[in-house]
PDB file of C-alpha atoms in Angstrom:
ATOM      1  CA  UNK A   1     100.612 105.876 -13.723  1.00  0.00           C
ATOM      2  CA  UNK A   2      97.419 104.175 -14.485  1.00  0.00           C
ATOM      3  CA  UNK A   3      95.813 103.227 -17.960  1.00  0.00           C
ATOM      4  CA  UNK A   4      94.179 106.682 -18.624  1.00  0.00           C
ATOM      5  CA  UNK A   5      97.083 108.612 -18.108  1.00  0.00           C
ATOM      6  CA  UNK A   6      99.421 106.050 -19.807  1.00  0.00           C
ATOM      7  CA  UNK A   7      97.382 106.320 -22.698  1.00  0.00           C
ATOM      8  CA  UNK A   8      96.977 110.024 -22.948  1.00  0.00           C
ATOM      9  CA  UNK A   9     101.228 109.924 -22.430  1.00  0.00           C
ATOM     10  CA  UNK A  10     101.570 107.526 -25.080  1.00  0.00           C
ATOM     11  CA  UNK A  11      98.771 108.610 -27.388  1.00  0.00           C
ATOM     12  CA  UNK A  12      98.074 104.774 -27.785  1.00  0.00           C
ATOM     13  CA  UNK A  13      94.574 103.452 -26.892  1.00  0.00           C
ATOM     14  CA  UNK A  14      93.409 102.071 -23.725  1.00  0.00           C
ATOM     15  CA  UNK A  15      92.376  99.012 -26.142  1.00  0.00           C
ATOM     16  CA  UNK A  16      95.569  98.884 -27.919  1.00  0.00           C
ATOM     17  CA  UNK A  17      97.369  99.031 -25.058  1.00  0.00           C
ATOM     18  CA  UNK A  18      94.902  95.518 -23.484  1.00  0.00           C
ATOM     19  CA  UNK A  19      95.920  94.116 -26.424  1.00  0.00           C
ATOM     20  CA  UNK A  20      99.712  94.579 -26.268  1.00  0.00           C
ATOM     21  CA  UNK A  21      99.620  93.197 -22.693  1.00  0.00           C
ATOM     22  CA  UNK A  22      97.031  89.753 -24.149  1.00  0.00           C
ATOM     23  CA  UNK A  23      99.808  89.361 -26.539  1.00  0.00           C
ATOM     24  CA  UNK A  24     102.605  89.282 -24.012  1.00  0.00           C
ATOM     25  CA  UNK A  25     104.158  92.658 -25.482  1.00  0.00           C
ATOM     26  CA  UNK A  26     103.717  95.210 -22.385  1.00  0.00           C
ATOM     27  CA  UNK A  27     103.816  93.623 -18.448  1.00  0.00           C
ATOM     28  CA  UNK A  28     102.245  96.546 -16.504  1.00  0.00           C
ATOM     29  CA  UNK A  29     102.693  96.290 -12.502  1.00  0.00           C
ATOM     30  CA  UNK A  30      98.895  95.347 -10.937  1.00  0.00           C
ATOM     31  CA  UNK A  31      97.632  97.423  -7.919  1.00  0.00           C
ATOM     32  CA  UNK A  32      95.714  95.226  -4.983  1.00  0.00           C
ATOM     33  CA  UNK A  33      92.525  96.758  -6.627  1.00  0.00           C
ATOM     34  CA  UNK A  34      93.920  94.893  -9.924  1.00  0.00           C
ATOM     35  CA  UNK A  35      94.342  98.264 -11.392  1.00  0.00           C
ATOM     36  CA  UNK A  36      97.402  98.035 -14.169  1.00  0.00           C
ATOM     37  CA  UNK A  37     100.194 100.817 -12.674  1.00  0.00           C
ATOM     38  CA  UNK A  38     102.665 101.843 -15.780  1.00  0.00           C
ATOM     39  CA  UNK A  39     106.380 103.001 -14.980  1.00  0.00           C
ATOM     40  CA  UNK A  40     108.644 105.061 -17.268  1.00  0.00           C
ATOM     41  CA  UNK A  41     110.072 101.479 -18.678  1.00  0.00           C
ATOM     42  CA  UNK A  42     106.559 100.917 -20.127  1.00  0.00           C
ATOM     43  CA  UNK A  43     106.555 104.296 -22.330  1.00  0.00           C
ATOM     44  CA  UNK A  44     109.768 102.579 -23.997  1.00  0.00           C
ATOM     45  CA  UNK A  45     108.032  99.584 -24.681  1.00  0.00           C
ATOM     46  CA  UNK A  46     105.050 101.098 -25.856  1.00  0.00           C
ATOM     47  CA  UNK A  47     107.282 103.549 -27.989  1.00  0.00           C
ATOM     48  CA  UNK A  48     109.044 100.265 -29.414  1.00  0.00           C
ATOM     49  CA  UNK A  49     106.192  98.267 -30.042  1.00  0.00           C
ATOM     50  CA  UNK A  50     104.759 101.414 -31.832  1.00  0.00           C
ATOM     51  CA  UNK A  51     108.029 101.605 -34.223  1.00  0.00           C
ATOM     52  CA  UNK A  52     107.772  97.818 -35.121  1.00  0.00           C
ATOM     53  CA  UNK A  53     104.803  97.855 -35.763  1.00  0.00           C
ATOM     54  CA  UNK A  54     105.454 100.673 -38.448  1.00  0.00           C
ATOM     55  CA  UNK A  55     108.040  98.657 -39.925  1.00  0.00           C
ATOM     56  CA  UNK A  56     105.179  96.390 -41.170  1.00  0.00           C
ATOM     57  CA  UNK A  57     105.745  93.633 -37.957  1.00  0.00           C
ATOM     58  CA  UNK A  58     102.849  91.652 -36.311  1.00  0.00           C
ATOM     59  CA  UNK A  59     102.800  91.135 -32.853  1.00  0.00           C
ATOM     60  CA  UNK A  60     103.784  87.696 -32.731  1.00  0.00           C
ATOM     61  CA  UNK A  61     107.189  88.660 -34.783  1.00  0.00           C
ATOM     62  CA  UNK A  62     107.368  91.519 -31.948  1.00  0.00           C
ATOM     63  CA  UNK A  63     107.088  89.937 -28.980  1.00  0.00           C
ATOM     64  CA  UNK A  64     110.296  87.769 -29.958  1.00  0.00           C
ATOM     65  CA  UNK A  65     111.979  90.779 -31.014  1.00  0.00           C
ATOM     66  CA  UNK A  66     111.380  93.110 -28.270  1.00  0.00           C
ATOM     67  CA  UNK A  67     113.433  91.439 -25.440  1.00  0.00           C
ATOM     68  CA  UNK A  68     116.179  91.965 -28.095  1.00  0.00           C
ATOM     69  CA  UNK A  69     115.962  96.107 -28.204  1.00  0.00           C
ATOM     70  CA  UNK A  70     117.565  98.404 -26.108  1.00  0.00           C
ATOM     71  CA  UNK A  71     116.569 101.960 -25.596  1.00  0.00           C
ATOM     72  CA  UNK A  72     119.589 104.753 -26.605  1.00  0.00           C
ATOM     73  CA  UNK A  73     117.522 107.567 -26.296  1.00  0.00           C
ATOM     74  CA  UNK A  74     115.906 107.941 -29.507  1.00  0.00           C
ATOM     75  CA  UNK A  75     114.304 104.693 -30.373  1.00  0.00           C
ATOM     76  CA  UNK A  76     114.815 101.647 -29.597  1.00  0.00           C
ATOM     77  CA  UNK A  77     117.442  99.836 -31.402  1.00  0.00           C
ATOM     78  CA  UNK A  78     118.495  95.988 -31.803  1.00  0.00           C
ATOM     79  CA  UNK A  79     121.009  94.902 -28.999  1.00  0.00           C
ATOM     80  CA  UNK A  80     122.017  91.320 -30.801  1.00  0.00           C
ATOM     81  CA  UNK A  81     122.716  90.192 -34.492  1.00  0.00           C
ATOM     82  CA  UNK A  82     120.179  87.199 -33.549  1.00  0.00           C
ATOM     83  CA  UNK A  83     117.976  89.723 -34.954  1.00  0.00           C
ATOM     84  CA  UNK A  84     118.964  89.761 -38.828  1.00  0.00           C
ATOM     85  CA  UNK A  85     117.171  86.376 -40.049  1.00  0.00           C
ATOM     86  CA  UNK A  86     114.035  87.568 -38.590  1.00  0.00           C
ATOM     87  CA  UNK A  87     114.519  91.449 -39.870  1.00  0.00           C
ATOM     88  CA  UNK A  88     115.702  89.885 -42.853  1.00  0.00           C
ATOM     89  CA  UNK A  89     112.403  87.621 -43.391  1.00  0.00           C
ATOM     90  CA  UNK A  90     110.138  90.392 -42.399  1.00  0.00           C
ATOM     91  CA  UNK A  91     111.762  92.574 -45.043  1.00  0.00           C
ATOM     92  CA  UNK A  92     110.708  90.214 -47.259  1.00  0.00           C
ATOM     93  CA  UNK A  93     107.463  89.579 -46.601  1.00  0.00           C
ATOM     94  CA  UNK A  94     107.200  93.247 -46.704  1.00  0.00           C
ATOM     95  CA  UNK A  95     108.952  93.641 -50.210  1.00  0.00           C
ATOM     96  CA  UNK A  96     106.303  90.583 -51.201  1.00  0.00           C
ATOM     97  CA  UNK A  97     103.131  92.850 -50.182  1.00  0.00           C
ATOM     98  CA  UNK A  98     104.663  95.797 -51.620  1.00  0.00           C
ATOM     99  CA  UNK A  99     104.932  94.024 -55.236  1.00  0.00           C
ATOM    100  CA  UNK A 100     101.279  93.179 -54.920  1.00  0.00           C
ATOM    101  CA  UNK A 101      99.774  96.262 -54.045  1.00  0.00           C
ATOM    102  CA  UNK A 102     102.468  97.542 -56.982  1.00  0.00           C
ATOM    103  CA  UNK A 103     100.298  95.031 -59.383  1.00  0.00           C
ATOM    104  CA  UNK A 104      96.954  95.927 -58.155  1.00  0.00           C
ATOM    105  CA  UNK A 105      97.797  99.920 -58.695  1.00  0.00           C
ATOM    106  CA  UNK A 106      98.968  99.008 -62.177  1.00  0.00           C
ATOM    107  CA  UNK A 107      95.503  97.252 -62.998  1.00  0.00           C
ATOM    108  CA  UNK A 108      93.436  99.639 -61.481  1.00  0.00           C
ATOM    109  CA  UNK A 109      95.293 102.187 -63.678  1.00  0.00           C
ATOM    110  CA  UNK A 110      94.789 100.303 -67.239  1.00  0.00           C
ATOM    111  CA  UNK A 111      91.263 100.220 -65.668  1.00  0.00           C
ATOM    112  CA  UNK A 112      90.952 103.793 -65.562  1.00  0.00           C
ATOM    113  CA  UNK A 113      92.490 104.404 -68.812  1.00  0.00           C
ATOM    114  CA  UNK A 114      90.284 101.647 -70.526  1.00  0.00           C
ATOM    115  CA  UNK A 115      87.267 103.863 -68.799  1.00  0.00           C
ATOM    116  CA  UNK A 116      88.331 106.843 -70.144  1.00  0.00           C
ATOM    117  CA  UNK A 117      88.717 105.750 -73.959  1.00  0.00           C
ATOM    118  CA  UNK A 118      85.452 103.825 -73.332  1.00  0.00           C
ATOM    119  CA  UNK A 119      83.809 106.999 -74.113  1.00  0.00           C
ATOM    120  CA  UNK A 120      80.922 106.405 -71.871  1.00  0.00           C
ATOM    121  CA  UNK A 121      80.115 109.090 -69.789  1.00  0.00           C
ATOM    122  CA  UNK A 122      76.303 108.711 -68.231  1.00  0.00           C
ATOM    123  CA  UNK A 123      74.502 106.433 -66.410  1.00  0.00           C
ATOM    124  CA  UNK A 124      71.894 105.534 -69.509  1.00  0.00           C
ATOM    125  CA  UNK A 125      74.834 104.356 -71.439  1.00  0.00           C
ATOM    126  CA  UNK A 126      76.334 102.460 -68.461  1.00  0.00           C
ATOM    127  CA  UNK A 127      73.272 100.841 -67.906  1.00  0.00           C
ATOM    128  CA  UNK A 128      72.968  99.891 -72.052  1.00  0.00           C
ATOM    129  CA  UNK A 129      76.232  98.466 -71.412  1.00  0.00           C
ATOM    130  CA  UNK A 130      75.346  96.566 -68.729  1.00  0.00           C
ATOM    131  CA  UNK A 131      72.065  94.823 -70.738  1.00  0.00           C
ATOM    132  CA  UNK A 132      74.118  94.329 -73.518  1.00  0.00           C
ATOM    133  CA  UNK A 133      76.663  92.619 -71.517  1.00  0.00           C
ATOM    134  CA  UNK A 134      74.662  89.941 -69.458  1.00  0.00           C
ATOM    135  CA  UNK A 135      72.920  89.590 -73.025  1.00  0.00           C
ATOM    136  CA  UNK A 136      76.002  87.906 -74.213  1.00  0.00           C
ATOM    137  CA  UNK A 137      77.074  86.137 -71.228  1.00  0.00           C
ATOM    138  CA  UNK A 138      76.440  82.920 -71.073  1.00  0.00           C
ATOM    139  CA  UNK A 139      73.176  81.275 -69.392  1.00  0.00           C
ATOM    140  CA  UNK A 140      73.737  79.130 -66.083  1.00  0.00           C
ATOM    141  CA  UNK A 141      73.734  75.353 -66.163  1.00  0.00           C
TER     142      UNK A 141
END
């Protein structure tokens, strides 16, 4: 099938889908017009690369990964224990990103309860807060 129709099957973008084969991630057949021709072993891959991508995984991690899956049917699952120290360090890295966003919700909500106490409620009292503020700060060298 060609491009269009792959990516209507897929529901992946005809961009997306350049940029999974630039990365070395999808292989599609060429046509002697240079047209790329998609089989049925192509919707797996693109259904893989979909799922690890989910799971937080860039494409570089992927495309070392993916030769490693094996399609049962529903997804695509691991085929060799190889796998684990790279699952393990993606986890991780994952676990890493999820703490920070964790600390940046946290201190966007003291800044919201801060706000809230502040009492100020109109734009003539922000902006009084404002003067008052660069008032006291000081001067540049």
């Amino acid at each position: 099938m060609r491009m269009g129709e792959f990516s209507r099957r897929t529901g992946v973008s005809q961009r997306s889908l350049r940029y999974y084969e630039e990365q070395g991630l999808l292989s599609p057949a060429r046509r002697p017009s240079g047209y790329r021709e998609y089989g049925e072993a192509d919707v797996v891959t693109v259904r893989g690369i979909r799922m690890l991508l989910a799971a937080g995984l860039g494409t570089a991690v992927i495309a070392e990964l993916l030769p490693c899956m094996v399609d049962e049917g529903r997804i695509l699952e691991p085929a060799c224990s190889s796998m684990l120290p790279d699952l393990r360090r993606e986890r991780a890295r994952v676990d890493e990103a999820a703490a920070a966003l964790t600390a940046a919700r946290d201190r966007l909500d003291a800044l919201i309860e801060l706000t809230a106490e502040s009492g100020v409620t109109d734009e003539e009292a922000c902006a009084t807060v404002a003067a008052r503020t660069a008032a006291t700060a000081p001067s540049p060298p």
